[in-house]
Coordinates of C-alpha atoms in Angstrom, one line a residue:
M1 CA 47.3 6.0 1.6
E2 CA 46.4 8.4 -1.2
T3 CA 43.7 5.9 -2.5
V4 CA 42.3 5.6 1.0
S5 CA 42.1 9.4 1.4
K6 CA 40.4 9.7 -2.0
R7 CA 37.9 7.0 -1.0
A8 CA 37.1 8.6 2.3
A9 CA 36.6 12.0 0.7
A10 CA 34.3 10.6 -1.9
A11 CA 32.1 8.6 0.6
R12 CA 29.1 10.8 0.2
V13 CA 26.0 11.2 -2.0
L14 CA 27.3 13.0 -5.2
A15 CA 23.9 14.3 -6.4
V16 CA 20.2 13.7 -5.9
R17 CA 17.7 13.6 -8.8
P18 CA 13.9 13.8 -8.4
V19 CA 11.9 10.8 -9.7
G20 CA 8.4 12.1 -10.1
T21 CA 6.9 13.9 -7.2
T22 CA 7.3 11.2 -4.5
A23 CA 10.8 9.7 -4.9
V24 CA 14.5 10.8 -5.2
L25 CA 17.5 9.1 -6.8
A26 CA 20.8 9.4 -4.9
E27 CA 23.9 9.0 -7.1
L28 CA 27.0 7.5 -5.6
L29 CA 30.6 6.7 -6.6
G30 CA 30.3 2.9 -6.6
L31 CA 28.9 -0.2 -5.0
H32 CA 30.6 0.2 -1.6
D33 CA 28.8 3.6 -1.1
V34 CA 25.5 2.2 -2.5
L35 CA 25.5 -0.6 0.1
A36 CA 26.6 1.8 2.8
L37 CA 23.7 4.3 2.1
Q38 CA 21.2 1.5 1.8
A39 CA 22.2 0.1 5.2
L40 CA 22.1 3.5 6.8
L41 CA 18.6 4.2 5.4
L42 CA 17.3 0.8 6.5
E43 CA 18.7 1.3 10.0
E44 CA 17.6 4.9 10.3
P45 CA 14.8 5.7 7.9
L46 CA 14.3 9.3 6.8
P47 CA 11.0 11.0 7.7
G48 CA 8.3 9.8 5.2
Q49 CA 10.5 7.0 3.8
V50 CA 8.4 4.2 2.3
D51 CA 10.9 2.1 0.4
V52 CA 14.6 1.9 -0.5
L53 CA 16.0 0.4 -3.7
A54 CA 19.8 0.0 -4.3
A55 CA 21.1 -0.4 -7.8
A56 CA 24.4 -0.3 -9.7
E57 CA 25.4 3.3 -8.8
T58 CA 22.3 4.7 -7.3
V59 CA 19.8 4.4 -4.4
M60 CA 16.2 5.3 -4.9
V61 CA 14.2 6.4 -1.9
K62 CA 10.4 6.5 -2.2
A63 CA 8.5 8.9 0.1
D64 CA 4.9 9.1 1.3
S65 CA 4.4 12.6 0.0
P66 CA 5.9 15.2 -2.3
A67 CA 6.9 17.3 0.7
A68 CA 8.8 14.4 2.3
A69 CA 10.6 13.7 -1.0
R70 CA 11.8 17.3 -1.2
R71 CA 13.2 17.2 2.3
M72 CA 15.0 14.0 1.6
A73 CA 17.2 15.7 -1.1
A74 CA 19.0 17.9 1.5
R75 CA 19.2 15.1 4.1
L76 CA 20.8 12.7 1.7
L77 CA 23.5 15.2 0.6
E78 CA 24.4 15.7 4.3
M79 CA 25.0 12.0 5.0
D80 CA 28.6 11.0 5.8
L81 CA 29.0 7.5 4.5
T82 CA 32.6 7.1 5.7
V83 CA 31.3 6.4 9.2
Q84 CA 28.7 3.9 8.0
S85 CA 30.0 0.3 8.4
H86 CA 27.3 -2.0 7.1
A87 CA 27.3 -5.5 8.4
E88 CA 28.7 -8.1 6.1
G89 CA 25.9 -10.3 4.7
K90 CA 25.7 -14.0 5.1
L91 CA 27.7 -16.4 2.8
V92 CA 25.4 -18.4 0.4
Q93 CA 26.8 -21.5 -1.3
I94 CA 25.3 -22.3 -4.7
E95 CA 26.1 -25.6 -6.4
T96 CA 26.2 -25.3 -10.1
V97 CA 26.5 -27.6 -13.1
Y98 CA 28.5 -25.6 -15.7
D99 CA 26.9 -26.7 -19.0
G100 CA 25.1 -23.6 -20.1
D101 CA 24.3 -22.9 -23.8
D102 CA 26.6 -19.8 -23.8
L103 CA 29.5 -21.2 -21.9
A104 CA 31.7 -21.6 -25.0
E105 CA 30.8 -18.2 -26.3
V106 CA 31.7 -16.6 -22.9
G107 CA 35.0 -18.4 -23.0
R108 CA 35.6 -16.9 -26.5
L109 CA 34.5 -13.4 -25.5
T110 CA 36.7 -13.4 -22.4
G111 CA 39.6 -15.3 -23.9
L112 CA 39.5 -17.7 -21.0
G113 CA 38.0 -20.8 -22.7
A114 CA 35.2 -22.8 -21.0
D115 CA 37.4 -24.2 -18.2
G116 CA 38.8 -20.7 -17.5
V117 CA 35.3 -19.3 -17.2
I118 CA 34.3 -22.0 -14.7
A119 CA 37.5 -21.3 -12.7
A120 CA 36.9 -17.6 -12.7
H121 CA 33.3 -17.9 -11.7
T122 CA 33.9 -20.3 -8.8
G123 CA 37.2 -18.7 -7.8
Q124 CA 35.8 -15.5 -6.4
V125 CA 33.1 -14.3 -4.0
W126 CA 30.2 -12.4 -5.5
T127 CA 28.3 -9.7 -3.5
V128 CA 24.6 -9.1 -4.1
A129 CA 24.4 -5.5 -5.1
F130 CA 20.6 -5.2 -5.7
G131 CA 17.5 -7.1 -6.7
G132 CA 15.4 -6.5 -9.7
F133 CA 13.8 -7.9 -12.9
A134 CA 12.0 -10.6 -10.8
P135 CA 11.6 -11.7 -7.2
G136 CA 14.8 -13.5 -6.2
F137 CA 16.8 -12.3 -9.2
S138 CA 19.9 -10.8 -7.6
Y139 CA 22.5 -8.8 -9.4
M140 CA 25.9 -10.0 -8.0
V141 CA 29.2 -8.2 -8.4
G142 CA 32.4 -10.2 -8.4
E143 CA 35.8 -9.3 -7.1
N144 CA 37.2 -8.7 -10.5
Q145 CA 36.0 -8.0 -14.1
V146 CA 37.5 -10.9 -15.9
L147 CA 34.0 -12.2 -16.7
E148 CA 32.6 -9.0 -18.1
V149 CA 30.6 -9.9 -21.2
P150 CA 27.7 -8.2 -23.1
R151 CA 24.1 -9.4 -23.1
R152 CA 23.0 -11.5 -26.1
S153 CA 22.2 -9.6 -29.2
S154 CA 18.9 -11.4 -29.3
P155 CA 17.2 -12.2 -26.0
R156 CA 15.7 -15.7 -25.4
T157 CA 12.0 -15.8 -25.1
A158 CA 12.3 -18.4 -22.3
V159 CA 15.2 -18.9 -19.9
P160 CA 14.8 -22.0 -17.7
A161 CA 14.5 -21.5 -13.9
G162 CA 17.8 -22.0 -12.1
S163 CA 19.9 -20.8 -15.1
V164 CA 23.3 -19.2 -13.9
A165 CA 24.1 -16.3 -16.1
L166 CA 26.5 -13.4 -16.8
A167 CA 25.9 -9.9 -18.3
G168 CA 28.1 -6.9 -18.0
N169 CA 29.9 -7.1 -14.6
Y170 CA 27.1 -9.1 -13.0
S171 CA 26.2 -12.7 -12.4
A172 CA 22.7 -13.9 -11.5
V173 CA 20.5 -16.9 -11.2
Y174 CA 17.1 -16.9 -12.9
P175 CA 14.6 -17.8 -10.1
R176 CA 11.8 -18.7 -12.5
K177 CA 11.2 -19.4 -16.2
S178 CA 11.2 -16.0 -17.9
P179 CA 12.5 -14.1 -21.0
G180 CA 16.1 -13.0 -20.7
G181 CA 19.2 -11.8 -22.6
W182 CA 22.0 -12.8 -20.3
Q183 CA 24.7 -15.3 -21.2
L184 CA 23.9 -18.7 -19.7
I185 CA 26.9 -20.6 -18.3
G186 CA 25.3 -23.2 -16.0
R187 CA 22.3 -24.3 -13.9
T188 CA 21.5 -24.8 -10.2
A189 CA 18.7 -26.4 -8.2
A190 CA 19.1 -23.8 -5.4
P191 CA 15.7 -22.3 -4.5
M192 CA 16.4 -18.6 -5.1
W193 CA 12.9 -17.5 -4.1
D194 CA 10.7 -19.3 -1.6
L195 CA 7.8 -17.5 0.1
S196 CA 7.6 -20.2 2.9
R197 CA 11.0 -18.8 4.2
E198 CA 11.2 -15.9 6.6
Q199 CA 13.5 -14.3 4.1
P200 CA 12.1 -15.4 0.7
A201 CA 15.2 -14.4 -1.3
L202 CA 18.1 -16.9 -0.9
A203 CA 20.5 -14.1 -1.5
A204 CA 19.5 -10.6 -0.4
P205 CA 21.4 -7.3 -1.0
G206 CA 24.6 -7.3 0.9
D207 CA 24.9 -11.1 1.0
R208 CA 27.9 -12.9 -0.4
V209 CA 27.7 -15.8 -2.9
Q210 CA 30.2 -18.6 -3.6
F211 CA 29.5 -20.8 -6.6
S212 CA 30.9 -24.3 -6.6
A213 CA 31.1 -26.7 -9.6
V214 CA 29.3 -30.1 -9.3
R215 CA 28.7 -32.9 -11.8
E216 CA 24.9 -33.2 -11.1
L217 CA 22.3 -31.4 -9.1
V218 CA 20.3 -32.7 -6.1
E219 CA 16.7 -31.5 -6.8
V220 CA 15.0 -30.0 -3.8
A221 CA 11.3 -30.6 -3.5
A222 CA 9.1 -27.5 -3.8
P223 CA 7.5 -26.5 -0.5
H224 CA 3.9 -27.6 0.0
A225 CA 2.6 -24.1 0.7
A226 CA 4.6 -21.1 -0.5
S227 CA 2.1 -18.2 -0.1
A228 CA 0.2 -18.6 3.1
D229 CA 0.5 -15.3 5.0
S230 CA -3.0 -14.4 6.1
E231 CA -2.9 -11.4 8.4
T232 CA -6.5 -10.1 8.5
P233 CA -8.6 -12.2 10.9
G234 CA -11.4 -13.9 9.1
S235 CA -10.3 -12.9 5.6
G236 CA -8.0 -15.8 4.6
E237 CA -9.7 -19.1 4.0
P238 CA -12.9 -18.7 2.0
D239 CA -16.2 -19.6 3.5
V240 CA -17.6 -21.9 0.9
R241 CA -21.1 -21.0 2.1
S242 CA -20.8 -17.3 1.3
G243 CA -19.2 -15.5 -1.6
L244 CA -19.3 -15.2 -5.4
L245 CA -19.2 -18.0 -8.0
I246 CA -17.2 -16.8 -11.0
L247 CA -19.3 -17.7 -14.1
S248 CA -17.1 -15.7 -16.5
P249 CA -14.0 -13.6 -15.7
G250 CA -14.3 -11.6 -18.9
L251 CA -11.1 -10.5 -20.6
Q252 CA -9.1 -10.5 -17.3
S253 CA -10.2 -10.3 -13.7
L254 CA -7.7 -10.1 -10.9
I255 CA -7.7 -9.7 -7.1
Q256 CA -6.2 -6.4 -6.0
D257 CA -5.8 -4.3 -2.9
L258 CA -3.6 -1.2 -2.2
G259 CA -0.4 -3.3 -2.9
R260 CA 2.7 -4.4 -1.1
P261 CA 5.1 -1.5 -0.8
G262 CA 8.4 -1.9 1.0
H263 CA 9.8 -5.0 -0.7
A264 CA 11.7 -3.4 -3.6
G265 CA 15.0 -4.8 -2.3
L266 CA 13.7 -8.3 -2.9
G267 CA 12.8 -7.5 -6.5
V268 CA 9.1 -7.2 -5.7
S269 CA 7.0 -4.2 -7.0
S270 CA 4.1 -2.9 -5.0
A271 CA 1.5 -4.1 -7.5
G272 CA -2.1 -3.2 -6.2
A273 CA -5.0 -1.6 -8.0
L274 CA -4.1 0.6 -10.9
D275 CA -7.0 3.0 -10.2
R276 CA -6.7 3.3 -6.4
S277 CA -9.4 5.9 -6.0
S278 CA -12.0 3.5 -7.6
L279 CA -10.9 0.7 -5.3
R280 CA -11.3 2.9 -2.2
R281 CA -14.7 4.1 -3.5
A282 CA -16.0 0.6 -4.0
N283 CA -14.8 -0.4 -0.5
R284 CA -16.4 2.7 1.1
L285 CA -19.7 1.9 -0.4
V286 CA -19.9 -1.6 1.1
G287 CA -18.4 -0.6 4.4
N288 CA -15.0 -2.3 3.9
D289 CA -11.6 -1.3 5.1
P290 CA -10.0 1.0 2.5
S291 CA -7.4 -1.7 1.7
A292 CA -9.8 -4.7 1.4
A293 CA -9.2 -6.9 -1.6
V294 CA -11.6 -6.4 -4.6
V295 CA -11.9 -7.7 -8.1
E296 CA -10.3 -5.5 -10.8
S297 CA -11.8 -6.3 -14.2
V298 CA -10.8 -5.1 -17.6
A299 CA -13.2 -4.1 -20.4
G300 CA -16.3 -5.7 -18.9
G301 CA -17.7 -9.2 -19.3
L302 CA -17.3 -10.3 -15.7
R303 CA -20.3 -12.5 -14.5
V304 CA -20.7 -13.6 -11.0
Q305 CA -23.4 -15.5 -9.0
A306 CA -24.1 -14.9 -5.3
V307 CA -23.6 -17.8 -3.0
G308 CA -25.6 -16.6 0.0
D309 CA -26.9 -13.0 0.1
Q310 CA -24.2 -10.5 -0.6
V311 CA -23.7 -6.7 -0.6
L312 CA -21.7 -5.4 -3.6
A313 CA -20.7 -2.2 -5.2
V314 CA -19.0 -1.5 -8.6
A315 CA -16.8 1.6 -9.1
G316 CA -14.5 2.7 -11.9
A317 CA -15.3 2.6 -15.6
P318 CA -19.0 3.4 -16.1
S319 CA -20.7 0.2 -17.3
A320 CA -24.2 -1.3 -17.4
L321 CA -24.7 -3.5 -14.3
T322 CA -27.4 -6.2 -15.0
V323 CA -28.8 -8.5 -12.3
V324 CA -30.7 -11.6 -13.3
T325 CA -32.8 -13.6 -10.9
P326 CA -33.1 -17.1 -12.3
S327 CA -36.6 -18.6 -12.4
D328 CA -35.7 -21.2 -9.7
V329 CA -34.6 -18.5 -7.2
P330 CA -37.4 -17.1 -5.1
G331 CA -37.8 -13.4 -5.5
P332 CA -39.2 -10.9 -3.0
E333 CA -42.8 -11.7 -4.2
A334 CA -42.5 -15.5 -4.1
E335 CA -45.4 -15.8 -1.7
D336 CA -47.8 -14.3 -4.3
E337 CA -49.2 -17.2 -6.3
E338 CA -49.9 -14.8 -9.2
T339 CA -46.2 -14.0 -9.6
D340 CA -44.6 -14.9 -12.9
Q341 CA -41.8 -17.3 -12.1
S342 CA -39.9 -16.5 -15.3
E343 CA -36.4 -15.0 -15.2
Q344 CA -36.4 -11.5 -13.7
V345 CA -33.9 -8.8 -14.9
R346 CA -33.0 -5.5 -13.2
E347 CA -30.4 -2.8 -13.6
V348 CA -28.3 -1.5 -10.7
P349 CA -26.4 1.8 -10.6
M350 CA -22.6 2.3 -10.5
A351 CA -21.0 3.6 -7.3
T352 CA -23.9 2.5 -5.2
A353 CA -24.2 -0.4 -2.7
F354 CA -26.7 -3.1 -3.7
A355 CA -27.8 -6.5 -2.6
L356 CA -27.1 -9.6 -4.8
L357 CA -29.3 -12.3 -3.3
D358 CA -28.4 -16.0 -3.2
G359 CA -28.4 -17.4 -6.7
E360 CA -28.7 -14.0 -8.5
I361 CA -26.3 -13.2 -11.3
L362 CA -24.5 -9.9 -11.9
T363 CA -23.0 -9.0 -15.3
I364 CA -20.7 -6.0 -15.8
G365 CA -21.1 -4.7 -19.3
A366 CA -18.5 -3.2 -21.6
P367 CA -17.4 0.2 -20.3
E368 CA -19.0 3.3 -21.8
R369 CA -15.8 5.2 -20.9
G370 CA -12.6 4.1 -19.1
F371 CA -11.2 0.7 -19.0
R372 CA -11.1 -0.9 -15.5
S373 CA -14.0 -1.7 -13.1
Y374 CA -13.7 -2.6 -9.4
L375 CA -16.2 -5.0 -7.8
A376 CA -16.2 -4.9 -4.0
I377 CA -17.9 -7.6 -1.9
R378 CA -18.8 -6.7 1.7
G379 CA -16.0 -8.2 3.9
G380 CA -13.5 -8.2 1.1
A381 CA -12.3 -11.0 -1.2
A382 CA -11.1 -13.8 1.0
V383 CA -7.7 -14.9 -0.4
D384 CA -4.4 -15.5 1.3
A385 CA -2.0 -12.6 1.7
V386 CA 1.5 -12.8 0.3
L387 CA 4.1 -10.4 1.8
G388 CA 1.3 -8.5 3.4
S389 CA -0.9 -8.0 0.4
R390 CA -3.7 -9.9 -1.5
S391 CA -2.8 -8.3 -4.8
T392 CA -1.9 -10.2 -8.0
D393 CA 1.4 -9.1 -9.4
T394 CA 1.3 -10.2 -13.1
M395 CA 5.0 -9.6 -13.6
S396 CA 6.3 -11.7 -10.8
G397 CA 3.5 -14.2 -10.4
I398 CA 3.1 -13.4 -6.7
G399 CA -0.5 -13.3 -5.3
P400 CA -3.7 -15.0 -6.4
A401 CA -4.0 -16.5 -9.8
P402 CA -6.4 -14.6 -12.3
L403 CA -10.0 -15.5 -11.6
A404 CA -11.4 -18.4 -13.6
A405 CA -14.8 -19.7 -14.5
G406 CA -16.1 -22.1 -11.8
Q407 CA -14.0 -20.6 -9.0
L408 CA -15.7 -19.7 -5.7
L409 CA -14.4 -16.4 -4.3
G410 CA -15.2 -16.3 -0.6
A411 CA -16.3 -13.2 1.3
G412 CA -14.0 -12.2 4.2
A413 CA -14.5 -10.0 7.3
A414 CA -12.5 -6.9 6.3
T415 CA -15.2 -4.5 7.2
S416 CA -14.9 -1.1 8.9
S417 CA -18.5 -0.2 9.4
N418 CA -21.8 -1.8 10.2
V419 CA -23.5 0.1 7.5
V420 CA -23.0 0.7 3.8
G421 CA -22.1 4.0 2.3
N422 CA -24.2 6.5 0.4
P423 CA -24.1 6.5 -3.4
E424 CA -21.2 8.5 -4.7
L425 CA -20.5 10.6 -7.7
Q426 CA -17.7 9.4 -10.0
P427 CA -15.1 11.5 -11.9
D428 CA -15.1 11.7 -15.6
F429 CA -13.4 8.8 -17.3
P430 CA -11.4 8.9 -20.5
D431 CA -12.7 7.6 -23.8
T432 CA -10.9 6.7 -27.0
G433 CA -10.1 10.4 -27.6
V434 CA -7.1 12.2 -26.1
T435 CA -6.4 12.2 -22.3
V436 CA -4.0 14.8 -21.0
L437 CA -1.5 13.6 -18.3
E438 CA 0.8 15.9 -16.4
I439 CA 4.4 15.0 -16.0
V440 CA 7.5 16.3 -14.3
P441 CA 11.1 15.9 -15.7
G442 CA 12.5 12.4 -15.2
P443 CA 15.8 11.7 -13.6
R444 CA 17.4 11.1 -17.0
D445 CA 15.9 13.9 -19.0
D446 CA 19.4 15.0 -19.7
W447 CA 19.8 12.0 -22.1
F448 CA 17.5 13.9 -24.5
D449 CA 17.9 17.3 -26.3
A450 CA 15.4 20.1 -26.4
A451 CA 13.8 18.8 -29.6
A452 CA 13.0 15.4 -28.0
L453 CA 11.6 17.0 -24.8
E454 CA 9.4 19.2 -27.0
S455 CA 8.3 16.3 -29.2
L456 CA 7.3 14.3 -26.1
C457 CA 4.6 16.9 -25.3
A458 CA 3.8 18.1 -28.8
Q459 CA 2.2 14.9 -30.1
D460 CA -0.6 12.4 -29.2
W461 CA 0.7 9.0 -28.2
A462 CA -1.6 6.0 -29.1
V463 CA -2.1 3.3 -26.4
T464 CA -1.2 0.0 -28.2
P465 CA -2.7 -3.5 -27.6
R466 CA 0.6 -4.6 -26.1
S467 CA -0.2 -2.6 -23.0
N468 CA -0.9 -4.3 -19.7
R469 CA -0.5 -3.9 -15.9
V470 CA 3.3 -3.8 -16.3
G471 CA 3.2 -0.8 -18.6
M472 CA 1.4 1.1 -21.3
R473 CA 3.2 0.8 -24.6
L474 CA 2.8 4.0 -26.6
D475 CA 3.2 4.6 -30.3
G476 CA 4.1 7.9 -32.0
Q477 CA 7.0 9.8 -33.5
P478 CA 10.1 8.1 -31.9
L479 CA 12.2 10.1 -29.5
S480 CA 16.0 10.2 -30.1
R481 CA 18.6 10.2 -27.3
S482 CA 21.2 12.8 -27.3
R483 CA 23.9 10.5 -25.9
D484 CA 25.2 7.0 -26.6
G485 CA 26.0 4.2 -24.2
E486 CA 24.2 2.1 -21.7
L487 CA 22.6 3.4 -18.5
P488 CA 23.5 1.3 -15.5
S489 CA 20.3 -0.3 -14.0
E490 CA 18.6 1.9 -11.5
G491 CA 15.4 2.0 -9.5
T492 CA 12.2 3.1 -11.2
M493 CA 8.6 3.5 -10.2
A494 CA 5.0 3.6 -11.5
G495 CA 4.5 6.6 -13.7
A496 CA 8.0 6.6 -15.1
L497 CA 8.2 7.2 -18.9
Q498 CA 11.1 4.9 -20.0
I499 CA 12.5 5.3 -23.5
P500 CA 13.9 2.1 -25.1
P501 CA 16.4 2.4 -28.0
E502 CA 13.6 2.4 -30.6
G503 CA 12.3 5.7 -29.1
Q504 CA 8.7 4.6 -28.2
P505 CA 7.8 5.4 -24.6
V506 CA 6.7 2.8 -22.1
L507 CA 4.6 4.2 -19.2
F508 CA 5.2 2.0 -16.2
L509 CA 2.2 0.9 -14.1
A510 CA 1.9 -0.9 -10.8
D511 CA 3.4 -4.3 -11.9
H512 CA 6.5 -2.7 -13.5
P513 CA 10.1 -4.1 -13.0
I514 CA 11.6 -2.4 -10.0
T515 CA 14.9 -1.6 -11.9
G516 CA 15.4 -0.6 -15.5
G517 CA 18.3 0.2 -17.8
Y518 CA 16.6 2.7 -20.1
P519 CA 16.5 6.4 -19.4
V520 CA 13.4 7.9 -17.9
I521 CA 12.5 11.1 -19.6
G522 CA 9.6 12.1 -17.4
V523 CA 7.3 10.8 -14.7
V524 CA 3.5 11.2 -14.5
V525 CA 2.5 13.0 -11.3
D526 CA 1.3 10.5 -8.7
H527 CA -2.3 11.7 -8.4
Q528 CA -2.9 11.2 -12.1
L529 CA -1.9 7.5 -12.2
D530 CA -5.6 6.6 -11.6
L531 CA -6.6 8.5 -14.7
A532 CA -3.8 6.9 -16.7
A533 CA -5.0 3.4 -15.7
Q534 CA -8.5 4.2 -17.2
V535 CA -7.2 5.1 -20.7
P536 CA -8.5 2.3 -23.0
I537 CA -6.6 0.4 -25.6
G538 CA -6.8 2.5 -28.8
G539 CA -7.1 5.8 -26.8
S540 CA -4.5 8.5 -26.9
I541 CA -2.4 10.3 -24.4
R542 CA -0.9 13.8 -24.6
F543 CA 1.7 14.8 -22.0
R544 CA 1.9 18.2 -20.4
W545 CA 4.6 19.6 -18.1
A546 CA 3.1 20.1 -14.7
P547 CA 2.9 23.8 -13.8
G548 CA 4.5 25.1 -10.7
Y549 CA 6.9 22.2 -10.2
G550 CA 10.2 23.9 -9.6
L551 CA 12.6 21.0 -8.8
P552 CA 15.8 21.3 -10.8
T553 CA 17.0 18.3 -12.8
S554 CA 19.3 17.3 -10.0
F555 CA 20.6 18.4 -6.6
S556 CA 24.3 18.5 -5.8
H557 CA 26.4 19.9 -3.0
S558 CA 26.5 23.3 -4.8
S559 CA 22.7 23.5 -5.2
P560 CA 21.4 26.3 -2.9
D561 CA 18.3 26.2 -0.7
I562 CA 17.4 22.6 -1.6
S563 CA 15.0 22.1 1.3
Q564 CA 13.0 25.1 0.2
T565 CA 12.6 24.0 -3.4
K566 CA 8.9 23.4 -4.3

């Protein structure tokens, strides 16, 4: 009875920590309360709630504005989780061949031996606590801790899809080939992630999993189509008679829109354009819907040829835009017999709508400043939507493949106006000098002492070539933690500055993993993420604490006037 009373009294949010300006992190006593709060928030969303992400001991709630995030802190602390009875999830059976490379080592670490590990793994029901790392990768908690083992000291560069693994108190199945440091004990053919299903994840948070040992696996054929989800009329299947032929994609060119928020529980980040304001500007100029899909290109070099007459605009990093009319393409003066039929070349301005006539070729030059360019075609890029978005997620592999030479990118029908927009002024873009970004304290700034917090903002951090859409890897004087131990995995977001053990910050961008186990010291304010996305490789970043941001490090039941904090 005493245990029950203590459990009932503790069934509440213990504290709430801000995560940047548009999210909060609720800390709870354990998995039972995590699942209860997640279920409550999904059933009765808070005002302004955009996404909910459960983790080991926390639930992160993303809001649509800083004001909504501030109001959430007080609301979360008021919730009584003892009255919340979340529905028991479905039971998923997973057949497993127990022949993993680390089975013997796990047997040694646990003292159970290989046969004992198999018996312990199949002899209990596992509950999916949260998703993360990759779509379909579910962190499962067992009924006991007899299989608690550390991660491998040296992660594998490639773990086969279907690998059944253990790490800490969790078990999981790798849904696709990827790097990983978990202990491998077996393999399964169960399709952990399948976009052709109504619920793509085989085991979602709250579901229960029972593993069973088998001698061999029955391979299940992959579905014929796993990503068809076109939702905008006329913008799915490309019209082969109208669009852009990719002559060269440059260093990297991807299809992006405003992303796919709301799927964090499945392990799917929002992805989307890194410079959202430039994407919106390009779409405005050609008369598209604000969220129409465009081409995001890095460092110039993109060359496209019009198939049919097209209306285009390029926004983002200032670059030379060159249009070539080949000699075999009639120009506007083709009826004049005196016209020189040699190749014609003209320049077109940035942030201005222009026509690219059938057969003409557009080349985007290397940026004068900035890093990413956004090419909009009137009607939007016609590609299939996946989970409501046409964005490419480079971390999970969801969405269209990177553009390739010889590919025809069709024009869709995602227009919002019958006319094109007026030319627009663009903001200043960063160069290889120092770009200042404002940050607010992170949810785990208390893992660092005053010296580390001062050092974060007292030096220039170089953007290394290892940076990508997942995150910007920075180099400088390492930051030291003030405490030892491991941080249980918890939700994170774009803009988070995560500090791995070596002390070099990683600034998460749109394709970041949705959960992380390294402390977040600070978070770039949301409205400066577009600027961060334009800092080129070799440039430098200096962080500055945002003025006038008065949120305390965390809220608790003793914090006064939480809803009034600004």
